[in-house]
Amino acid sequence: MGDYWNVLRNNFPEIASGFLMTCRIVAVAFLIAMGVGIFVGALRAAPSKMLNRIGLVYVEFFRNIPLLVLIYIVFYGVNQADIVSLDRFVAGALCLGLYTAAYIAEAVRSGVFTVGRGQMDAALSLGLTQREALQKVVLPQAVRTVIPPIGSLIIAMTKNSAILGGALGVNDILHRTRQIYNDNFKFAETFLWATLAYLILTVSVTIIVRKLETRLAIRR
Amino acid sequence: MGQIFDPSNWEWITSGNNLSFIFEGFLINLQIAIVAMAFALIFGLVLALGSISKARPLRAVSRMWVDVWRNLPLIFILLGFGLALPGSIYSFWEDNVPAFLPSAYQNGRIVAAVLGLVVYNSAVMAEIMRAGIVSLERGQGDAAAALGMTHRQSLRLVILPQGLRRMVPATVSQLITLNKDTTLVSILAIREVVRHARTITNANPFTPDFVKGPPLQVYLVVGLMFIIVNLLLSRLSTRLEIKQRRESGVKIESVTGLEDQIAV
């Protein structure tokens, strides 16, 4: 047992900074994923065929390409063009965000469609304007159905953030763990702490989502 | 943007055997995905049955196992297995693997790669299956019991056939995810598509007429291969669903939202 504590004590600054780096990646990617995801989801739910098509191409491209390959395309591609040089962190977080956005878009779209057409009609027949109907009737319901799937997507995104450490060498939990292991060659002692770090992250996202769900729940 | 389509950036594709080299790598990824999925389905079912078992310790252990593995990053699991397995396993594999297999399989780390993929994906599949089974109304089990079936019979004859059918769409989308995830085994230096791509982007001094591929274009081609196969897979799953519905005459409810929950 003492070995485990020693590894933690000797490497605490590295482990902590890796943990914070993973948090930073997740935070930045989250903002991108939500922004782009909701926008593309709106395109997918829009009544225009053209917009729909654009949204579909986005979703199918980003959902079916491996994140690792996407990261290489963006990181090497942009740096190859030699116009701007892209930081590893920025390239990675951007890819992770855009990749997750495709899934979020689909969740948003199906969330909007689960609110029946009848709801909109009923609201309009009560004399609400289109805008009011959307704001007061459709969206509040859509948001609630969308939260659980988006929560799971954020968990998946948190796990996927490790690919940045593996592929680009961003100093996240994975990369730090690798460095520490290369120093001490103590597998179990080093990986235990990384495992705990990842579980703490994924479990806390789960708890936050569940809290949000119960807070927004409507009593029927 | 002109960069992307500049013809000089695409010369590599007709040079030497570059394109077929990438494609060979891609086939390795598909093979790894299929093998891993086959094992993941078997172990996933065992874990799912464990996590709905009536025996409390068995249930607790199975749930714990599933929850831990599916909440860890796959690339982290792969790296872990790669470092944790004793070297004797690798050398045993390398001594005994048939020589006709592609070089990707000659590397002993392939054992760690497949093991990692199976452990992670069996946990994910177990969760999908458990949700499929639990989503069946309680009534089905009660009705089976009322007909005098034992718990085991009702599971085998009533619950599983229906519950597993519901998870077909979620399974296909997990297969798509797994297919993408096979690129992560490149972290263990297995010679699959990403490694092959990297070879092409690095100059090769041994073939004089070799044209080095620019990374952007090379990885775009790799990405396109995945997109095409994955689109075909999802097309197939919709087709399967419609066919099933038509044959059975009833609408088979699938566990919706599961794809979103677990895939990616």
XYZ file of C-alpha atoms in Angstrom:
484
model
C 0.000 0.000 0.000
C 2.856 2.319 0.862
C 4.076 2.197 -2.722
C 0.795 3.566 -3.969
C 0.978 6.539 -1.615
C 4.595 7.151 -2.481
C 3.852 7.339 -6.192
C 1.029 9.764 -5.501
C 3.139 11.883 -3.159
C 6.145 12.020 -5.484
C 4.144 12.915 -8.550
C 1.295 14.910 -7.128
C 1.999 18.164 -9.032
C 2.106 16.259 -12.357
C -1.047 14.279 -11.650
C -2.902 17.393 -10.495
C -1.831 19.418 -13.514
C -2.852 16.552 -15.806
C -6.225 16.476 -14.117
C -6.649 20.225 -14.569
C -5.567 19.987 -18.202
C -8.211 17.340 -18.884
C -10.762 19.620 -17.204
C -9.645 22.509 -19.424
C -9.926 20.428 -22.578
C -13.384 19.272 -21.562
C -14.511 22.812 -20.707
C -13.352 24.319 -24.008
C -14.650 21.407 -26.075
C -17.950 21.570 -24.205
C -18.511 25.199 -25.199
C -17.689 24.457 -28.841
C -19.791 21.300 -28.880
C -22.846 23.017 -27.396
C -22.602 26.091 -29.606
C -22.008 24.283 -32.866
C -24.226 21.347 -31.894
C -27.286 23.451 -31.164
C -26.725 25.443 -34.348
C -26.399 22.340 -36.525
C -29.313 20.727 -34.695
C -31.400 23.780 -35.579
C -30.345 23.387 -39.212
C -31.411 19.746 -39.075
C -34.815 20.693 -37.674
C -35.296 23.678 -39.999
C -38.109 23.509 -42.534
C -35.727 24.351 -45.399
C -34.452 21.393 -47.381
C -31.162 23.098 -48.193
C -30.304 23.892 -44.564
C -31.309 20.384 -43.666
C -28.912 18.944 -46.189
C -26.044 21.078 -44.899
C -26.727 19.931 -41.358
C -26.860 16.318 -42.496
C -23.507 16.515 -44.259
C -21.949 17.985 -41.126
C -23.404 15.290 -38.908
C -22.511 12.373 -41.167
C -18.973 13.621 -41.702
C -18.109 14.173 -38.061
C -19.957 11.154 -36.707
C -18.372 8.640 -39.023
C -14.761 9.761 -39.008
C -12.475 8.485 -36.253
C -11.632 11.307 -33.843
C -7.958 10.407 -34.047
C -7.953 10.804 -37.836
C -9.883 14.075 -37.534
C -7.277 15.392 -35.116
C -4.474 14.506 -37.523
C -6.310 16.113 -40.452
C -6.808 19.366 -38.587
C -3.489 19.521 -36.758
C -1.255 18.554 -39.666
C -3.541 20.042 -42.293
C -3.611 23.532 -40.842
C 0.076 23.533 -40.057
C 0.814 22.234 -43.536
C -1.009 25.203 -45.071
C 1.500 27.370 -43.206
C -0.880 30.299 -42.850
C -1.501 30.042 -39.152
C 0.145 27.605 -36.821
C -2.230 25.763 -34.587
C -1.392 24.950 -31.002
C -1.817 21.272 -30.037
C -4.288 22.137 -27.324
C -6.362 24.382 -29.577
C -6.385 21.890 -32.465
C -7.314 19.028 -30.158
C -10.045 20.819 -28.231
C -11.483 22.184 -31.477
C -11.664 18.700 -33.011
C -13.135 17.182 -29.869
C -15.752 19.944 -29.791
C -16.685 19.701 -33.469
C -16.817 15.901 -33.261
C -19.119 15.905 -30.238
C -21.215 18.678 -31.803
C -22.406 16.243 -34.495
C -23.850 13.937 -31.828
C -25.335 16.864 -29.915
C -26.990 18.091 -33.105
C -28.723 14.741 -33.518
C -29.827 14.754 -29.879
C -31.224 18.281 -30.299
C -33.034 17.345 -33.477
C -34.705 14.290 -31.985
C -35.509 16.321 -28.867
C -37.360 18.906 -30.926
C -39.221 16.224 -32.841
C -40.397 14.374 -29.733
C -42.534 17.388 -28.883
C -45.557 16.493 -30.967
C -46.798 18.648 -33.790
C -50.102 18.807 -31.878
C -48.466 20.849 -29.125
C -47.578 23.582 -31.565
C -51.059 23.513 -33.094
C -52.693 23.648 -29.693
C -50.562 26.617 -28.655
C -51.366 28.466 -31.870
C -55.077 27.768 -31.514
C -54.954 29.277 -28.018
C -53.856 32.485 -29.668
C -50.124 32.346 -28.950
C -47.919 33.692 -31.688
C -45.480 31.345 -33.400
C -42.667 32.797 -31.349
C -44.491 32.514 -28.058
C -45.516 28.966 -28.855
C -41.913 28.032 -29.524
C -40.644 29.815 -26.418
C -43.269 28.774 -23.939
C -44.470 25.414 -25.182
C -42.111 23.606 -27.504
C -38.631 24.547 -26.272
C -39.178 23.987 -22.534
C -40.283 20.445 -23.294
C -37.541 19.856 -25.840
C -34.828 20.980 -23.426
C -35.954 18.443 -20.854
C -35.906 15.514 -23.236
C -32.505 16.518 -24.542
C -30.642 16.713 -21.233
C -30.087 12.979 -20.535
C -28.642 12.146 -23.968
C -26.470 15.280 -23.937
C -25.238 14.309 -20.482
C -24.100 10.949 -21.805
C -22.433 12.704 -24.718
C -20.472 14.915 -22.346
C -19.304 11.820 -20.475
C -18.218 10.283 -23.764
C -16.467 13.539 -24.624
C -14.620 13.498 -21.311
C -13.375 10.005 -22.106
C -12.460 10.989 -25.658
C -10.354 13.865 -24.342
C -7.692 11.281 -23.537
C -7.077 10.913 -27.271
C -5.511 14.387 -27.209
C -2.950 13.183 -24.725
C -2.308 10.002 -26.671
C -2.102 11.483 -30.153
C -0.902 15.054 -29.703
C 0.946 14.818 -26.422
C -1.212 17.423 -24.694
C -0.301 17.184 -21.003
C -3.539 15.655 -19.792
C -4.070 12.777 -17.364
C -3.141 10.147 -19.957
C 0.046 11.836 -21.071
C 1.169 12.597 -17.518
C 0.514 8.997 -16.501
C 2.633 7.802 -19.378
C 5.484 10.125 -18.361
C 5.318 9.068 -14.728
C 5.284 5.403 -15.720
C 8.281 5.892 -17.989
C 10.127 7.257 -14.964
C 9.236 4.711 -12.308
C 8.045 1.609 -14.218
C 5.467 0.981 -11.523
C 2.392 0.067 -13.485
C -0.310 -0.608 -10.905
C 0.809 2.190 -8.590
C 0.758 4.774 -11.392
C -2.308 3.660 -13.285
C -4.454 3.338 -10.182
C -4.370 7.103 -9.651
C -5.083 7.856 -13.287
C -8.014 5.435 -13.221
C -9.379 7.167 -10.146
C -8.893 10.569 -11.769
C -10.893 9.535 -14.831
C -13.613 7.895 -12.732
C -13.900 11.036 -10.578
C -14.426 13.091 -13.743
C -16.956 10.809 -15.432
C -18.886 10.123 -12.241
C -19.109 13.806 -11.347
C -20.453 14.629 -14.815
C -23.052 11.889 -14.295
C -24.050 13.394 -10.944
C -24.295 16.931 -12.336
C -26.533 15.749 -15.180
C -28.772 13.826 -12.808
C -29.097 16.865 -10.542
C -30.006 19.030 -13.509
C -32.591 16.505 -14.611
C -34.362 16.362 -11.264
C -34.247 20.121 -10.887
C -35.916 20.644 -14.248
C -38.331 17.751 -13.920
C -41.995 18.652 -14.161
C -44.380 17.051 -11.766
C -47.295 15.611 -13.655
C -8.420 25.945 -49.296
C -6.717 25.713 -52.693
C -4.115 23.656 -50.905
C -6.463 20.715 -50.503
C -7.148 20.178 -54.187
C -3.785 21.273 -55.542
C -2.908 18.407 -57.945
C 0.698 18.310 -56.770
C -0.595 17.389 -53.332
C -2.368 14.367 -54.748
C 0.486 12.863 -56.741
C 1.261 10.463 -53.905
C -1.969 8.621 -54.458
C -0.888 7.147 -57.797
C 2.730 6.793 -56.782
C 3.954 3.279 -56.041
C 1.520 1.222 -54.027
C 0.584 4.028 -51.644
C -3.159 3.706 -52.036
C -3.244 -0.063 -51.711
C -0.893 0.233 -48.732
C -3.410 2.458 -46.953
C -6.240 0.172 -47.939
C -4.415 -2.864 -46.544
C -4.084 -1.007 -43.263
C -7.757 -0.172 -43.316
C -8.672 -3.846 -43.772
C -6.692 -4.633 -40.621
C -8.870 -2.148 -38.736
C -12.036 -3.780 -40.035
C -10.775 -7.234 -39.062
C -9.865 -6.070 -35.571
C -13.306 -4.471 -35.206
C -15.115 -7.656 -36.243
C -13.089 -9.918 -33.971
C -13.443 -7.538 -31.022
C -17.187 -7.184 -31.574
C -17.685 -10.965 -31.706
C -15.995 -11.417 -28.332
C -17.657 -8.306 -26.907
C -21.095 -9.708 -27.751
C -20.354 -12.991 -25.962
C -18.852 -11.455 -22.831
C -21.360 -8.615 -22.937
C -24.239 -11.071 -22.721
C -22.588 -12.875 -19.801
C -22.105 -9.552 -17.987
C -25.649 -8.422 -18.779
C -27.083 -11.646 -17.369
C -24.841 -11.208 -14.351
C -26.071 -7.679 -13.757
C -29.758 -8.710 -13.760
C -29.077 -11.858 -11.770
C -31.141 -12.633 -8.658
C -27.986 -13.425 -6.689
C -26.997 -10.174 -5.079
C -23.183 -10.598 -4.909
C -23.019 -11.657 -8.546
C -25.179 -8.700 -9.542
C -23.091 -6.230 -7.550
C -19.828 -7.518 -8.976
C -21.071 -7.495 -12.578
C -22.464 -3.970 -12.289
C -19.293 -2.709 -10.690
C -17.171 -4.307 -13.415
C -19.353 -2.843 -16.177
C -19.514 0.621 -14.643
C -15.789 0.906 -14.081
C -14.720 -0.214 -17.545
C -17.216 1.767 -19.519
C -16.375 4.955 -17.659
C -12.694 4.854 -18.567
C -11.262 6.250 -21.812
C -10.619 3.458 -24.293
C -7.208 4.791 -25.287
C -6.233 4.733 -21.611
C -7.388 1.112 -21.308
C -5.432 0.161 -24.418
C -2.299 1.844 -23.134
C -2.769 0.158 -19.767
C -3.145 -3.321 -21.232
C -0.187 -2.700 -23.499
C 2.023 -1.934 -20.503
C 0.503 -4.359 -18.018
C 0.587 -7.646 -19.884
C 3.760 -9.630 -19.169
C 6.273 -9.800 -21.999
C 6.013 -13.590 -22.015
C 2.508 -13.313 -23.488
C 3.816 -11.159 -26.325
C 6.697 -13.448 -27.099
C 4.435 -16.499 -26.883
C 2.145 -14.890 -29.449
C 4.989 -13.820 -31.692
C 6.480 -17.317 -31.645
C 3.235 -19.023 -32.452
C 1.389 -16.727 -34.834
C 1.121 -18.182 -38.353
C 3.535 -16.492 -40.726
C 0.990 -15.835 -43.473
C -0.891 -13.273 -41.350
C -0.211 -9.571 -42.091
C 2.524 -7.849 -40.146
C -0.006 -6.182 -37.849
C -0.694 -9.575 -36.304
C 2.954 -10.501 -35.961
C 3.292 -7.881 -33.230
C 2.511 -9.429 -29.845
C 0.830 -6.207 -28.699
C -2.127 -7.157 -30.852
C -3.136 -9.368 -27.904
C -3.255 -6.320 -25.630
C -5.090 -4.313 -28.283
C -7.846 -6.863 -28.836
C -8.093 -7.571 -25.129
C -8.513 -3.869 -24.366
C -11.127 -3.423 -27.069
C -13.039 -6.491 -25.847
C -12.973 -5.517 -22.166
C -14.227 -2.002 -22.903
C -16.798 -2.972 -25.521
C -18.163 -5.935 -23.585
C -18.926 -3.530 -20.744
C -20.679 -1.174 -23.167
C -22.580 -4.038 -24.820
C -23.586 -5.396 -21.406
C -25.128 -2.031 -20.596
C -26.973 -1.942 -23.930
C -28.274 -5.475 -23.412
C -29.275 -4.822 -19.829
C -31.237 -1.762 -20.910
C -32.858 -3.811 -23.683
C -33.927 -6.476 -21.215
C -35.070 -4.067 -18.513
C -37.086 -2.063 -21.037
C -39.392 -5.059 -21.424
C -42.445 -4.593 -19.354
C -42.444 -6.389 -16.051
C -45.621 -8.028 -17.245
C -43.749 -10.238 -19.667
C -41.834 -11.912 -16.874
C -44.950 -12.188 -14.726
C -46.920 -13.708 -17.587
C -44.165 -16.252 -18.161
C -44.176 -17.124 -14.469
C -47.980 -17.464 -14.527
C -47.601 -19.992 -17.331
C -45.447 -22.034 -14.995
C -42.087 -21.212 -16.499
C -39.024 -21.141 -14.306
C -36.975 -17.964 -14.147
C -34.423 -19.496 -16.481
C -37.061 -20.602 -18.995
C -38.735 -17.219 -19.059
C -35.374 -15.585 -19.593
C -34.469 -17.899 -22.449
C -37.862 -18.145 -24.162
C -39.541 -14.834 -23.448
C -37.283 -12.075 -22.203
C -34.059 -12.542 -24.160
C -35.562 -13.041 -27.649
C -37.496 -9.796 -27.312
C -34.979 -7.799 -25.348
C -32.066 -8.639 -27.623
C -34.059 -7.785 -30.726
C -34.610 -4.322 -29.345
C -30.931 -3.669 -29.128
C -30.067 -4.311 -32.766
C -29.862 -0.598 -33.692
C -27.798 0.239 -30.630
C -25.472 -2.651 -31.418
C -24.886 -1.488 -34.967
C -24.072 2.015 -33.810
C -21.688 0.555 -31.265
C -20.081 -1.400 -34.100
C -19.600 1.877 -35.968
C -18.015 3.378 -32.876
C -15.816 0.333 -32.423
C -14.766 0.561 -36.045
C -13.597 4.130 -35.470
C -12.002 3.177 -32.165
C -9.734 0.605 -33.793
C -7.535 3.511 -34.935
C -6.604 3.977 -31.270
C -4.613 0.729 -31.252
C -1.977 2.655 -33.175
C -0.859 3.822 -29.720
C 0.481 0.268 -29.278
C 2.445 0.543 -32.543
C 0.289 -1.982 -34.366
C 0.637 -1.591 -38.106
C -2.902 -0.578 -39.000
C -4.214 2.274 -41.116
C -2.945 5.198 -39.045
C 0.563 3.775 -38.916
C 0.449 3.053 -42.648
C -0.636 6.642 -43.259
C 2.219 7.886 -41.141
C 4.659 5.812 -43.188
C 3.436 7.490 -46.350
C 3.728 10.973 -44.888
C 7.344 10.264 -43.966
C 9.830 10.101 -46.791
C 10.873 6.622 -47.736
C 14.476 6.560 -48.906
C 14.366 3.009 -50.262
C 12.078 3.563 -53.213
C 13.482 6.252 -55.529
C 10.207 7.110 -57.295
C 8.315 7.284 -54.026
C 6.253 10.459 -53.640
C 5.799 11.513 -50.054
C 2.151 12.214 -49.184
C 1.189 15.478 -47.488
C -0.466 14.607 -44.130
C -3.658 16.552 -44.798
C -4.442 14.635 -47.978
C -3.328 11.262 -46.657
C -5.445 11.483 -43.499
C -8.386 12.804 -45.515
C -8.293 9.631 -47.599
C -8.153 7.519 -44.441
C -11.089 9.448 -42.998
C -13.112 8.968 -46.170
C -12.629 5.200 -46.003
C -14.114 5.161 -42.515
C -16.968 7.458 -43.484
C -17.947 5.259 -46.435
C -17.913 2.000 -44.474
C -19.716 3.503 -41.496
C -22.407 5.066 -43.680
C -22.964 1.661 -45.302
C -23.230 0.092 -41.848
C -25.848 2.544 -40.645
C -27.763 2.146 -43.906
C -27.703 -1.602 -43.312
C -29.065 -1.242 -39.808
C -32.035 0.854 -40.948
C -32.732 -1.676 -43.665
C -32.577 -4.542 -41.139
C -34.972 -2.781 -38.844
C -37.514 -2.161 -41.595
C -37.252 -5.752 -42.797
C -37.737 -7.100 -39.314
C -40.741 -4.908 -38.808
C -42.303 -6.071 -42.041
C -41.720 -9.747 -41.343
C -43.013 -9.781 -37.818
C -45.873 -7.440 -38.664
C -45.417 -5.569 -35.418
C -43.443 -2.493 -34.733
C -40.424 -3.578 -32.790
C -39.666 -0.989 -30.226
C -36.022 -0.263 -30.054
C -34.268 1.205 -27.095
C -34.089 4.739 -28.331
C -31.557 7.196 -27.113
C -29.218 4.381 -26.177
C -27.057 5.091 -29.165
C -26.631 8.609 -27.939
C -25.966 7.462 -24.449
C -23.343 4.921 -25.128
C -21.935 5.428 -28.567
C -19.433 8.092 -29.606
